[in-house]
Amino acid sequence: VDNITDVEYYRSLYQGEIAQTDAGIGHIFDAIKKLGLDKNTIVIFFSDHGEAIGEHGQYFMHASSLYDELLKVPLIINAPALKRWGGRIGKQVSLLDVAPTVLDLIGIKKPKQMQGNSLKLLMQGDESSPSDFVWSEWLDKRSVRSEKWKLIHEGLSDTYALYDLKSDPREMNDLLDSFTQHMR
Protein backbone atom coordinates (compact mmCIF):
# COMPACT_ATOMS: atom_id res chain seq x y z
CA VAL A 1 0.00 0.00 0.00
CA ASP A 2 1.39 3.42 -0.97
CA ASN A 3 4.70 1.71 -1.90
CA ILE A 4 5.39 0.75 1.73
CA THR A 5 7.40 -2.47 1.69
CA ASP A 6 8.43 -2.68 5.35
CA VAL A 7 6.71 -5.80 6.72
CA GLU A 8 6.98 -4.44 10.29
CA TYR A 9 4.72 -1.56 9.25
CA TYR A 10 1.98 -4.04 8.32
CA ARG A 11 2.56 -6.14 11.42
CA SER A 12 2.17 -2.98 13.53
CA LEU A 13 -1.11 -2.16 11.79
CA TYR A 14 -2.31 -5.70 12.43
CA GLN A 15 -1.30 -5.47 16.11
CA GLY A 16 -3.31 -2.25 16.28
CA GLU A 17 -6.36 -4.08 14.94
CA ILE A 18 -5.87 -6.79 17.56
CA ALA A 19 -5.67 -4.15 20.32
CA GLN A 20 -8.86 -2.51 19.03
CA THR A 21 -10.63 -5.89 18.96
CA ASP A 22 -9.41 -6.62 22.49
CA ALA A 23 -10.86 -3.32 23.71
CA GLY A 24 -14.14 -4.11 21.96
CA ILE A 25 -14.31 -7.51 23.66
CA GLY A 26 -13.75 -5.75 26.98
CA HIS A 27 -16.72 -3.47 26.25
CA ILE A 28 -18.90 -6.49 25.52
CA PHE A 29 -17.96 -8.12 28.83
CA ASP A 30 -18.59 -4.83 30.65
CA ALA A 31 -22.05 -4.54 29.05
CA ILE A 32 -22.93 -8.13 29.94
CA LYS A 33 -21.96 -7.48 33.55
CA LYS A 34 -23.82 -4.14 33.66
CA LEU A 35 -26.97 -5.90 32.41
CA GLY A 36 -26.61 -8.53 35.13
CA LEU A 37 -26.14 -11.33 32.61
CA ASP A 38 -22.59 -12.27 33.61
CA LYS A 39 -23.69 -15.17 35.87
CA ASN A 40 -25.57 -17.07 33.14
CA THR A 41 -24.10 -16.07 29.77
CA ILE A 42 -21.52 -18.04 27.82
CA VAL A 43 -19.44 -15.82 25.55
CA ILE A 44 -17.21 -17.29 22.86
CA PHE A 45 -14.96 -15.38 20.46
CA PHE A 46 -12.90 -17.00 17.74
CA SER A 47 -11.51 -16.25 14.32
CA ASP A 48 -12.01 -18.30 11.19
CA HIS A 49 -8.40 -17.86 10.04
CA GLY A 50 -5.08 -16.31 10.92
CA GLU A 51 -3.14 -13.90 8.77
CA ALA A 52 0.08 -14.30 6.81
CA ILE A 53 2.16 -11.15 7.06
CA GLY A 54 5.39 -12.12 5.36
CA GLU A 55 5.60 -15.70 6.59
CA HIS A 56 6.39 -18.15 3.80
CA GLY A 57 6.53 -15.20 1.39
CA GLN A 58 2.80 -14.57 1.71
CA TYR A 59 1.03 -11.35 2.58
CA PHE A 60 -2.60 -11.12 3.65
CA MET A 61 -3.31 -14.53 2.22
CA HIS A 62 -6.14 -16.36 3.94
CA ALA A 63 -6.45 -19.57 2.02
CA SER A 64 -3.27 -20.23 0.16
CA SER A 65 -1.70 -22.64 2.64
CA LEU A 66 -2.18 -24.63 5.82
CA TYR A 67 0.76 -23.18 7.73
CA ASP A 68 0.18 -22.34 11.38
CA GLU A 69 0.08 -18.58 10.81
CA LEU A 70 -3.24 -19.22 9.07
CA LEU A 71 -4.48 -22.12 11.21
CA LYS A 72 -3.75 -20.95 14.73
CA VAL A 73 -6.55 -18.62 15.77
CA PRO A 74 -7.76 -17.05 18.99
CA LEU A 75 -10.44 -18.93 20.89
CA ILE A 76 -11.79 -17.18 23.98
CA ILE A 77 -14.45 -18.87 26.09
CA ASN A 78 -16.05 -17.22 29.10
CA ALA A 79 -18.36 -19.64 30.88
CA PRO A 80 -19.67 -18.69 34.33
CA ALA A 81 -20.15 -22.38 35.21
CA LEU A 82 -16.36 -22.77 35.12
CA LYS A 83 -15.54 -20.41 37.98
CA ARG A 84 -12.51 -22.51 38.96
CA TRP A 85 -10.82 -21.95 35.64
CA GLY A 86 -9.33 -18.77 34.30
CA GLY A 87 -6.37 -19.71 32.23
CA ARG A 88 -5.06 -20.82 28.95
CA ILE A 89 -5.33 -24.30 27.50
CA GLY A 90 -1.86 -25.53 26.63
CA LYS A 91 -3.07 -28.29 24.33
CA GLN A 92 -4.03 -27.92 20.70
CA VAL A 93 -7.74 -27.87 20.04
CA SER A 94 -9.95 -27.41 17.01
CA LEU A 95 -12.77 -25.03 16.17
CA LEU A 96 -14.79 -28.21 15.66
CA ASP A 97 -14.64 -28.43 19.47
CA VAL A 98 -16.64 -25.23 20.00
CA ALA A 99 -20.15 -26.65 19.44
CA PRO A 100 -19.59 -29.79 21.57
CA THR A 101 -18.17 -27.55 24.31
CA VAL A 102 -21.23 -25.29 24.31
CA LEU A 103 -23.55 -28.31 24.44
CA ASP A 104 -21.56 -29.78 27.34
CA LEU A 105 -21.56 -26.47 29.24
CA ILE A 106 -25.35 -26.25 29.04
CA GLY A 107 -25.88 -29.92 29.82
CA ILE A 108 -26.90 -31.29 26.43
CA LYS A 109 -25.35 -34.49 25.12
CA LYS A 110 -23.47 -34.12 21.84
CA PRO A 111 -25.14 -35.89 18.90
CA LYS A 112 -23.12 -38.89 17.71
CA GLN A 113 -22.70 -37.48 14.21
CA MET A 114 -21.25 -34.18 15.50
CA GLN A 115 -17.53 -33.77 15.01
CA GLY A 116 -15.27 -32.33 17.69
CA ASN A 117 -14.92 -32.85 21.42
CA SER A 118 -15.94 -30.84 24.46
CA LEU A 119 -13.17 -28.74 25.98
CA LYS A 120 -14.93 -28.53 29.35
CA LEU A 121 -12.57 -30.94 31.12
CA LEU A 122 -9.52 -29.15 29.69
CA MET A 123 -10.99 -25.86 30.87
CA GLN A 124 -11.38 -27.36 34.35
CA GLY A 125 -7.70 -28.25 34.47
CA ASP A 126 -7.74 -31.83 33.18
CA GLU A 127 -4.63 -31.94 30.99
CA SER A 128 -5.69 -34.98 28.95
CA SER A 129 -6.40 -33.78 25.44
CA PRO A 130 -9.71 -34.73 23.84
CA SER A 131 -7.83 -35.44 20.60
CA ASP A 132 -4.19 -36.06 19.78
CA PHE A 133 -4.63 -34.77 16.23
CA VAL A 134 -6.18 -31.73 14.60
CA TRP A 135 -7.27 -31.96 10.99
CA SER A 136 -7.54 -28.96 8.68
CA GLU A 137 -8.64 -28.55 5.12
CA TRP A 138 -9.12 -25.85 2.57
CA LEU A 139 -10.19 -26.63 -1.00
CA ASP A 140 -7.60 -29.19 -2.20
CA LYS A 141 -5.32 -28.88 0.83
CA ARG A 142 -5.37 -31.13 3.90
CA SER A 143 -3.24 -31.27 7.01
CA VAL A 144 -3.01 -33.32 10.15
CA ARG A 145 -1.22 -31.90 13.17
CA SER A 146 -0.09 -33.38 16.45
CA GLU A 147 1.69 -31.44 19.18
CA LYS A 148 5.03 -32.36 17.53
CA TRP A 149 4.37 -33.04 13.83
CA LYS A 150 2.40 -31.59 10.95
CA LEU A 151 1.82 -33.26 7.58
CA ILE A 152 0.41 -31.14 4.74
CA HIS A 153 -0.97 -32.54 1.50
CA GLU A 154 -1.49 -30.30 -1.54
CA GLY A 155 -4.13 -32.09 -3.60
CA LEU A 156 -3.68 -30.45 -7.01
CA SER A 157 0.04 -31.13 -7.11
CA ASP A 158 -0.25 -34.29 -4.97
CA THR A 159 2.72 -33.18 -2.86
CA TYR A 160 3.39 -33.56 0.83
CA ALA A 161 5.38 -31.65 3.42
CA LEU A 162 6.32 -32.75 6.93
CA TYR A 163 7.36 -30.42 9.76
CA ASP A 164 8.74 -31.04 13.25
CA LEU A 165 6.84 -28.32 15.10
CA LYS A 166 8.94 -28.63 18.27
CA SER A 167 12.25 -27.85 16.57
CA ASP A 168 10.79 -25.84 13.66
CA PRO A 169 7.65 -23.99 14.86
CA ARG A 170 7.74 -21.62 11.86
CA GLU A 171 7.52 -24.59 9.45
CA MET A 172 10.53 -23.64 7.39
CA ASN A 173 12.28 -27.02 7.06
CA ASP A 174 10.33 -29.71 5.19
CA LEU A 175 11.56 -33.05 6.57
CA LEU A 176 9.59 -35.35 4.32
CA ASP A 177 12.50 -36.45 2.09
CA SER A 178 14.89 -37.08 4.97
CA PHE A 179 12.15 -38.79 6.98
CA THR A 180 11.14 -41.13 4.15
CA GLN A 181 14.81 -41.95 3.38
CA HIS A 182 15.34 -42.81 7.03
CA MET A 183 12.29 -45.11 6.96
CA ARG A 184 13.64 -47.15 4.01
PDB file of N, CA, C and O in Angstrom, residues 14 46-74 93 95 134-138 141 143 145 150 152 154 169-171:
ATOM      1  N   TYR A  14      -1.554  -4.534  12.024  1.00  0.00           N
ATOM      2  CA  TYR A  14      -2.314  -5.697  12.433  1.00  0.00           C
ATOM      3  C   TYR A  14      -2.400  -5.775  13.959  1.00  0.00           C
ATOM      4  O   TYR A  14      -3.458  -6.062  14.523  1.00  0.00           O
ATOM      5  N   PHE A  46     -13.945 -16.311  18.472  1.00  0.00           N
ATOM      6  CA  PHE A  46     -12.896 -17.002  17.736  1.00  0.00           C
ATOM      7  C   PHE A  46     -12.810 -16.409  16.340  1.00  0.00           C
ATOM      8  O   PHE A  46     -13.704 -15.704  15.892  1.00  0.00           O
ATOM      9  N   SER A  47     -11.722 -16.717  15.683  1.00  0.00           N
ATOM     10  CA  SER A  47     -11.507 -16.250  14.323  1.00  0.00           C
ATOM     11  C   SER A  47     -11.565 -17.443  13.386  1.00  0.00           C
ATOM     12  O   SER A  47     -11.260 -18.571  13.785  1.00  0.00           O
ATOM     13  N   ASP A  48     -11.942 -17.202  12.155  1.00  0.00           N
ATOM     14  CA  ASP A  48     -12.005 -18.296  11.193  1.00  0.00           C
ATOM     15  C   ASP A  48     -10.664 -18.569  10.525  1.00  0.00           C
ATOM     16  O   ASP A  48     -10.466 -19.619   9.934  1.00  0.00           O
ATOM     17  N   HIS A  49      -9.725 -17.646  10.622  1.00  0.00           N
ATOM     18  CA  HIS A  49      -8.398 -17.861  10.042  1.00  0.00           C
ATOM     19  C   HIS A  49      -7.413 -16.871  10.635  1.00  0.00           C
ATOM     20  O   HIS A  49      -7.796 -15.843  11.180  1.00  0.00           O
ATOM     21  N   GLY A  50      -6.146 -17.224  10.528  1.00  0.00           N
ATOM     22  CA  GLY A  50      -5.084 -16.310  10.922  1.00  0.00           C
ATOM     23  C   GLY A  50      -4.728 -15.413   9.751  1.00  0.00           C
ATOM     24  O   GLY A  50      -5.492 -15.299   8.788  1.00  0.00           O
ATOM     25  N   GLU A  51      -3.554 -14.840   9.821  1.00  0.00           N
ATOM     26  CA  GLU A  51      -3.136 -13.903   8.775  1.00  0.00           C
ATOM     27  C   GLU A  51      -1.653 -14.091   8.480  1.00  0.00           C
ATOM     28  O   GLU A  51      -0.837 -14.135   9.401  1.00  0.00           O
ATOM     29  N   ALA A  52      -1.319 -14.229   7.221  1.00  0.00           N
ATOM     30  CA  ALA A  52       0.082 -14.295   6.805  1.00  0.00           C
ATOM     31  C   ALA A  52       0.561 -12.870   6.541  1.00  0.00           C
ATOM     32  O   ALA A  52      -0.015 -12.160   5.714  1.00  0.00           O
ATOM     33  N   ILE A  53       1.576 -12.477   7.269  1.00  0.00           N
ATOM     34  CA  ILE A  53       2.163 -11.146   7.063  1.00  0.00           C
ATOM     35  C   ILE A  53       3.660 -11.334   6.870  1.00  0.00           C
ATOM     36  O   ILE A  53       4.474 -11.040   7.735  1.00  0.00           O
ATOM     37  N   GLY A  54       4.004 -11.901   5.717  1.00  0.00           N
ATOM     38  CA  GLY A  54       5.394 -12.119   5.364  1.00  0.00           C
ATOM     39  C   GLY A  54       5.876 -13.543   5.559  1.00  0.00           C
ATOM     40  O   GLY A  54       6.878 -13.941   4.972  1.00  0.00           O
ATOM     41  N   GLU A  55       5.190 -14.324   6.375  1.00  0.00           N
ATOM     42  CA  GLU A  55       5.603 -15.697   6.587  1.00  0.00           C
ATOM     43  C   GLU A  55       5.440 -16.483   5.288  1.00  0.00           C
ATOM     44  O   GLU A  55       4.459 -16.323   4.582  1.00  0.00           O
ATOM     45  N   HIS A  56       6.404 -17.309   5.004  1.00  0.00           N
ATOM     46  CA  HIS A  56       6.394 -18.150   3.803  1.00  0.00           C
ATOM     47  C   HIS A  56       6.195 -17.322   2.532  1.00  0.00           C
ATOM     48  O   HIS A  56       5.626 -17.794   1.548  1.00  0.00           O
ATOM     49  N   GLY A  57       6.628 -16.064   2.559  1.00  0.00           N
ATOM     50  CA  GLY A  57       6.534 -15.202   1.391  1.00  0.00           C
ATOM     51  C   GLY A  57       5.129 -14.777   1.038  1.00  0.00           C
ATOM     52  O   GLY A  57       4.870 -14.331  -0.076  1.00  0.00           O
ATOM     53  N   GLN A  58       4.195 -14.903   1.976  1.00  0.00           N
ATOM     54  CA  GLN A  58       2.800 -14.573   1.706  1.00  0.00           C
ATOM     55  C   GLN A  58       2.385 -13.350   2.522  1.00  0.00           C
ATOM     56  O   GLN A  58       2.812 -13.182   3.657  1.00  0.00           O
ATOM     57  N   TYR A  59       1.530 -12.549   1.923  1.00  0.00           N
ATOM     58  CA  TYR A  59       1.034 -11.350   2.584  1.00  0.00           C
ATOM     59  C   TYR A  59      -0.478 -11.300   2.456  1.00  0.00           C
ATOM     60  O   TYR A  59      -1.008 -11.341   1.347  1.00  0.00           O
ATOM     61  N   PHE A  60      -1.143 -11.255   3.596  1.00  0.00           N
ATOM     62  CA  PHE A  60      -2.599 -11.115   3.649  1.00  0.00           C
ATOM     63  C   PHE A  60      -3.296 -12.196   2.823  1.00  0.00           C
ATOM     64  O   PHE A  60      -4.270 -11.955   2.147  1.00  0.00           O
ATOM     65  N   MET A  61      -2.733 -13.390   2.938  1.00  0.00           N
ATOM     66  CA  MET A  61      -3.308 -14.533   2.223  1.00  0.00           C
ATOM     67  C   MET A  61      -4.060 -15.385   3.236  1.00  0.00           C
ATOM     68  O   MET A  61      -3.494 -15.832   4.209  1.00  0.00           O
ATOM     69  N   HIS A  62      -5.334 -15.625   2.982  1.00  0.00           N
ATOM     70  CA  HIS A  62      -6.142 -16.356   3.944  1.00  0.00           C
ATOM     71  C   HIS A  62      -6.276 -17.831   3.620  1.00  0.00           C
ATOM     72  O   HIS A  62      -6.563 -18.619   4.495  1.00  0.00           O
ATOM     73  N   ALA A  63      -6.121 -18.204   2.385  1.00  0.00           N
ATOM     74  CA  ALA A  63      -6.455 -19.574   2.016  1.00  0.00           C
ATOM     75  C   ALA A  63      -5.419 -20.233   1.124  1.00  0.00           C
ATOM     76  O   ALA A  63      -5.713 -21.229   0.492  1.00  0.00           O
ATOM     77  N   SER A  64      -4.236 -19.692   1.094  1.00  0.00           N
ATOM     78  CA  SER A  64      -3.270 -20.234   0.156  1.00  0.00           C
ATOM     79  C   SER A  64      -2.453 -21.380   0.723  1.00  0.00           C
ATOM     80  O   SER A  64      -1.772 -22.069  -0.021  1.00  0.00           O
ATOM     81  N   SER A  65      -2.496 -21.588   2.034  1.00  0.00           N
ATOM     82  CA  SER A  65      -1.695 -22.642   2.637  1.00  0.00           C
ATOM     83  C   SER A  65      -2.337 -23.116   3.933  1.00  0.00           C
ATOM     84  O   SER A  65      -3.328 -22.560   4.392  1.00  0.00           O
ATOM     85  N   LEU A  66      -1.737 -24.132   4.519  1.00  0.00           N
ATOM     86  CA  LEU A  66      -2.177 -24.629   5.820  1.00  0.00           C
ATOM     87  C   LEU A  66      -1.057 -24.520   6.851  1.00  0.00           C
ATOM     88  O   LEU A  66      -0.923 -25.359   7.731  1.00  0.00           O
ATOM     89  N   TYR A  67      -0.258 -23.465   6.719  1.00  0.00           N
ATOM     90  CA  TYR A  67       0.763 -23.182   7.730  1.00  0.00           C
ATOM     91  C   TYR A  67       0.093 -22.606   8.976  1.00  0.00           C
ATOM     92  O   TYR A  67      -1.004 -22.040   8.915  1.00  0.00           O
ATOM     93  N   ASP A  68       0.780 -22.739  10.102  1.00  0.00           N
ATOM     94  CA  ASP A  68       0.184 -22.344  11.376  1.00  0.00           C
ATOM     95  C   ASP A  68      -0.200 -20.872  11.464  1.00  0.00           C
ATOM     96  O   ASP A  68      -1.126 -20.528  12.184  1.00  0.00           O
ATOM     97  N   GLU A  69       0.470 -19.992  10.735  1.00  0.00           N
ATOM     98  CA  GLU A  69       0.077 -18.576  10.807  1.00  0.00           C
ATOM     99  C   GLU A  69      -1.360 -18.367  10.316  1.00  0.00           C
ATOM    100  O   GLU A  69      -2.005 -17.389  10.668  1.00  0.00           O
ATOM    101  N   LEU A  70      -1.856 -19.295   9.521  1.00  0.00           N
ATOM    102  CA  LEU A  70      -3.241 -19.216   9.070  1.00  0.00           C
ATOM    103  C   LEU A  70      -4.172 -20.100   9.890  1.00  0.00           C
ATOM    104  O   LEU A  70      -5.365 -19.824   9.993  1.00  0.00           O
ATOM    105  N   LEU A  71      -3.638 -21.171  10.478  1.00  0.00           N
ATOM    106  CA  LEU A  71      -4.482 -22.118  11.207  1.00  0.00           C
ATOM    107  C   LEU A  71      -4.665 -21.782  12.684  1.00  0.00           C
ATOM    108  O   LEU A  71      -5.716 -22.051  13.251  1.00  0.00           O
ATOM    109  N   LYS A  72      -3.641 -21.241  13.304  1.00  0.00           N
ATOM    110  CA  LYS A  72      -3.747 -20.947  14.732  1.00  0.00           C
ATOM    111  C   LYS A  72      -4.531 -19.651  14.913  1.00  0.00           C
ATOM    112  O   LYS A  72      -4.130 -18.605  14.414  1.00  0.00           O
ATOM    113  N   VAL A  73      -5.649 -19.759  15.607  1.00  0.00           N
ATOM    114  CA  VAL A  73      -6.547 -18.616  15.768  1.00  0.00           C
ATOM    115  C   VAL A  73      -6.898 -18.441  17.240  1.00  0.00           C
ATOM    116  O   VAL A  73      -6.801 -19.375  18.030  1.00  0.00           O
ATOM    117  N   PRO A  74      -7.316 -17.240  17.606  1.00  0.00           N
ATOM    118  CA  PRO A  74      -7.765 -17.048  18.991  1.00  0.00           C
ATOM    119  C   PRO A  74      -9.075 -17.787  19.244  1.00  0.00           C
ATOM    120  O   PRO A  74      -9.917 -17.889  18.352  1.00  0.00           O
ATOM    121  N   VAL A  93      -6.324 -27.550  20.176  1.00  0.00           N
ATOM    122  CA  VAL A  93      -7.745 -27.873  20.041  1.00  0.00           C
ATOM    123  C   VAL A  93      -8.178 -27.437  18.648  1.00  0.00           C
ATOM    124  O   VAL A  93      -7.420 -26.827  17.910  1.00  0.00           O
ATOM    125  N   LEU A  95     -11.504 -25.753  16.151  1.00  0.00           N
ATOM    126  CA  LEU A  95     -12.768 -25.026  16.173  1.00  0.00           C
ATOM    127  C   LEU A  95     -13.955 -25.981  16.091  1.00  0.00           C
ATOM    128  O   LEU A  95     -15.064 -25.621  16.485  1.00  0.00           O
ATOM    129  N   VAL A 134      -5.255 -32.724  15.123  1.00  0.00           N
ATOM    130  CA  VAL A 134      -6.180 -31.726  14.599  1.00  0.00           C
ATOM    131  C   VAL A 134      -6.063 -31.773  13.083  1.00  0.00           C
ATOM    132  O   VAL A 134      -4.962 -31.706  12.531  1.00  0.00           O
ATOM    133  N   TRP A 135      -7.202 -31.906  12.445  1.00  0.00           N
ATOM    134  CA  TRP A 135      -7.273 -31.963  10.988  1.00  0.00           C
ATOM    135  C   TRP A 135      -7.713 -30.605  10.456  1.00  0.00           C
ATOM    136  O   TRP A 135      -8.561 -29.958  11.053  1.00  0.00           O
ATOM    137  N   SER A 136      -7.142 -30.210   9.339  1.00  0.00           N
ATOM    138  CA  SER A 136      -7.538 -28.960   8.683  1.00  0.00           C
ATOM    139  C   SER A 136      -7.656 -29.215   7.192  1.00  0.00           C
ATOM    140  O   SER A 136      -6.957 -30.062   6.640  1.00  0.00           O
ATOM    141  N   GLU A 137      -8.519 -28.438   6.568  1.00  0.00           N
ATOM    142  CA  GLU A 137      -8.636 -28.552   5.119  1.00  0.00           C
ATOM    143  C   GLU A 137      -9.103 -27.236   4.529  1.00  0.00           C
ATOM    144  O   GLU A 137      -9.807 -26.461   5.169  1.00  0.00           O
ATOM    145  N   TRP A 138      -8.674 -27.001   3.331  1.00  0.00           N
ATOM    146  CA  TRP A 138      -9.120 -25.855   2.565  1.00  0.00           C
ATOM    147  C   TRP A 138      -8.995 -26.221   1.102  1.00  0.00           C
ATOM    148  O   TRP A 138      -7.909 -26.516   0.610  1.00  0.00           O
ATOM    149  N   LYS A 141      -6.398 -28.718  -0.143  1.00  0.00           N
ATOM    150  CA  LYS A 141      -5.316 -28.879   0.825  1.00  0.00           C
ATOM    151  C   LYS A 141      -5.841 -29.543   2.097  1.00  0.00           C
ATOM    152  O   LYS A 141      -6.927 -29.234   2.558  1.00  0.00           O
ATOM    153  N   SER A 143      -4.348 -31.095   6.092  1.00  0.00           N
ATOM    154  CA  SER A 143      -3.236 -31.273   7.015  1.00  0.00           C
ATOM    155  C   SER A 143      -3.711 -32.019   8.244  1.00  0.00           C
ATOM    156  O   SER A 143      -4.891 -31.979   8.595  1.00  0.00           O
ATOM    157  N   ARG A 145      -2.208 -32.498  12.272  1.00  0.00           N
ATOM    158  CA  ARG A 145      -1.220 -31.898  13.165  1.00  0.00           C
ATOM    159  C   ARG A 145      -1.314 -32.552  14.532  1.00  0.00           C
ATOM    160  O   ARG A 145      -2.394 -32.693  15.090  1.00  0.00           O
ATOM    161  N   LYS A 150       3.469 -31.990  11.854  1.00  0.00           N
ATOM    162  CA  LYS A 150       2.397 -31.591  10.945  1.00  0.00           C
ATOM    163  C   LYS A 150       2.724 -32.118   9.558  1.00  0.00           C
ATOM    164  O   LYS A 150       3.832 -31.947   9.046  1.00  0.00           O
ATOM    165  N   ILE A 152       1.276 -31.904   5.654  1.00  0.00           N
ATOM    166  CA  ILE A 152       0.413 -31.141   4.743  1.00  0.00           C
ATOM    167  C   ILE A 152       0.385 -31.851   3.395  1.00  0.00           C
ATOM    168  O   ILE A 152       1.431 -32.246   2.869  1.00  0.00           O
ATOM    169  N   GLU A 154      -0.949 -31.206  -0.510  1.00  0.00           N
ATOM    170  CA  GLU A 154      -1.490 -30.304  -1.537  1.00  0.00           C
ATOM    171  C   GLU A 154      -2.099 -31.192  -2.617  1.00  0.00           C
ATOM    172  O   GLU A 154      -1.381 -31.897  -3.330  1.00  0.00           O
ATOM    173  N   PRO A 169       9.032 -24.480  14.721  1.00  0.00           N
ATOM    174  CA  PRO A 169       7.654 -23.994  14.857  1.00  0.00           C
ATOM    175  C   PRO A 169       7.193 -23.073  13.730  1.00  0.00           C
ATOM    176  O   PRO A 169       5.996 -22.902  13.532  1.00  0.00           O
ATOM    177  N   ARG A 170       8.120 -22.507  12.972  1.00  0.00           N
ATOM    178  CA  ARG A 170       7.740 -21.623  11.857  1.00  0.00           C
ATOM    179  C   ARG A 170       7.547 -22.390  10.547  1.00  0.00           C
ATOM    180  O   ARG A 170       7.275 -21.794   9.518  1.00  0.00           O
ATOM    181  N   GLU A 171       7.729 -23.714  10.605  1.00  0.00           N
ATOM    182  CA  GLU A 171       7.516 -24.588   9.450  1.00  0.00           C
ATOM    183  C   GLU A 171       8.349 -24.161   8.239  1.00  0.00           C
ATOM    184  O   GLU A 171       7.843 -23.956   7.143  1.00  0.00           O
TER     185      GLU A 171
END
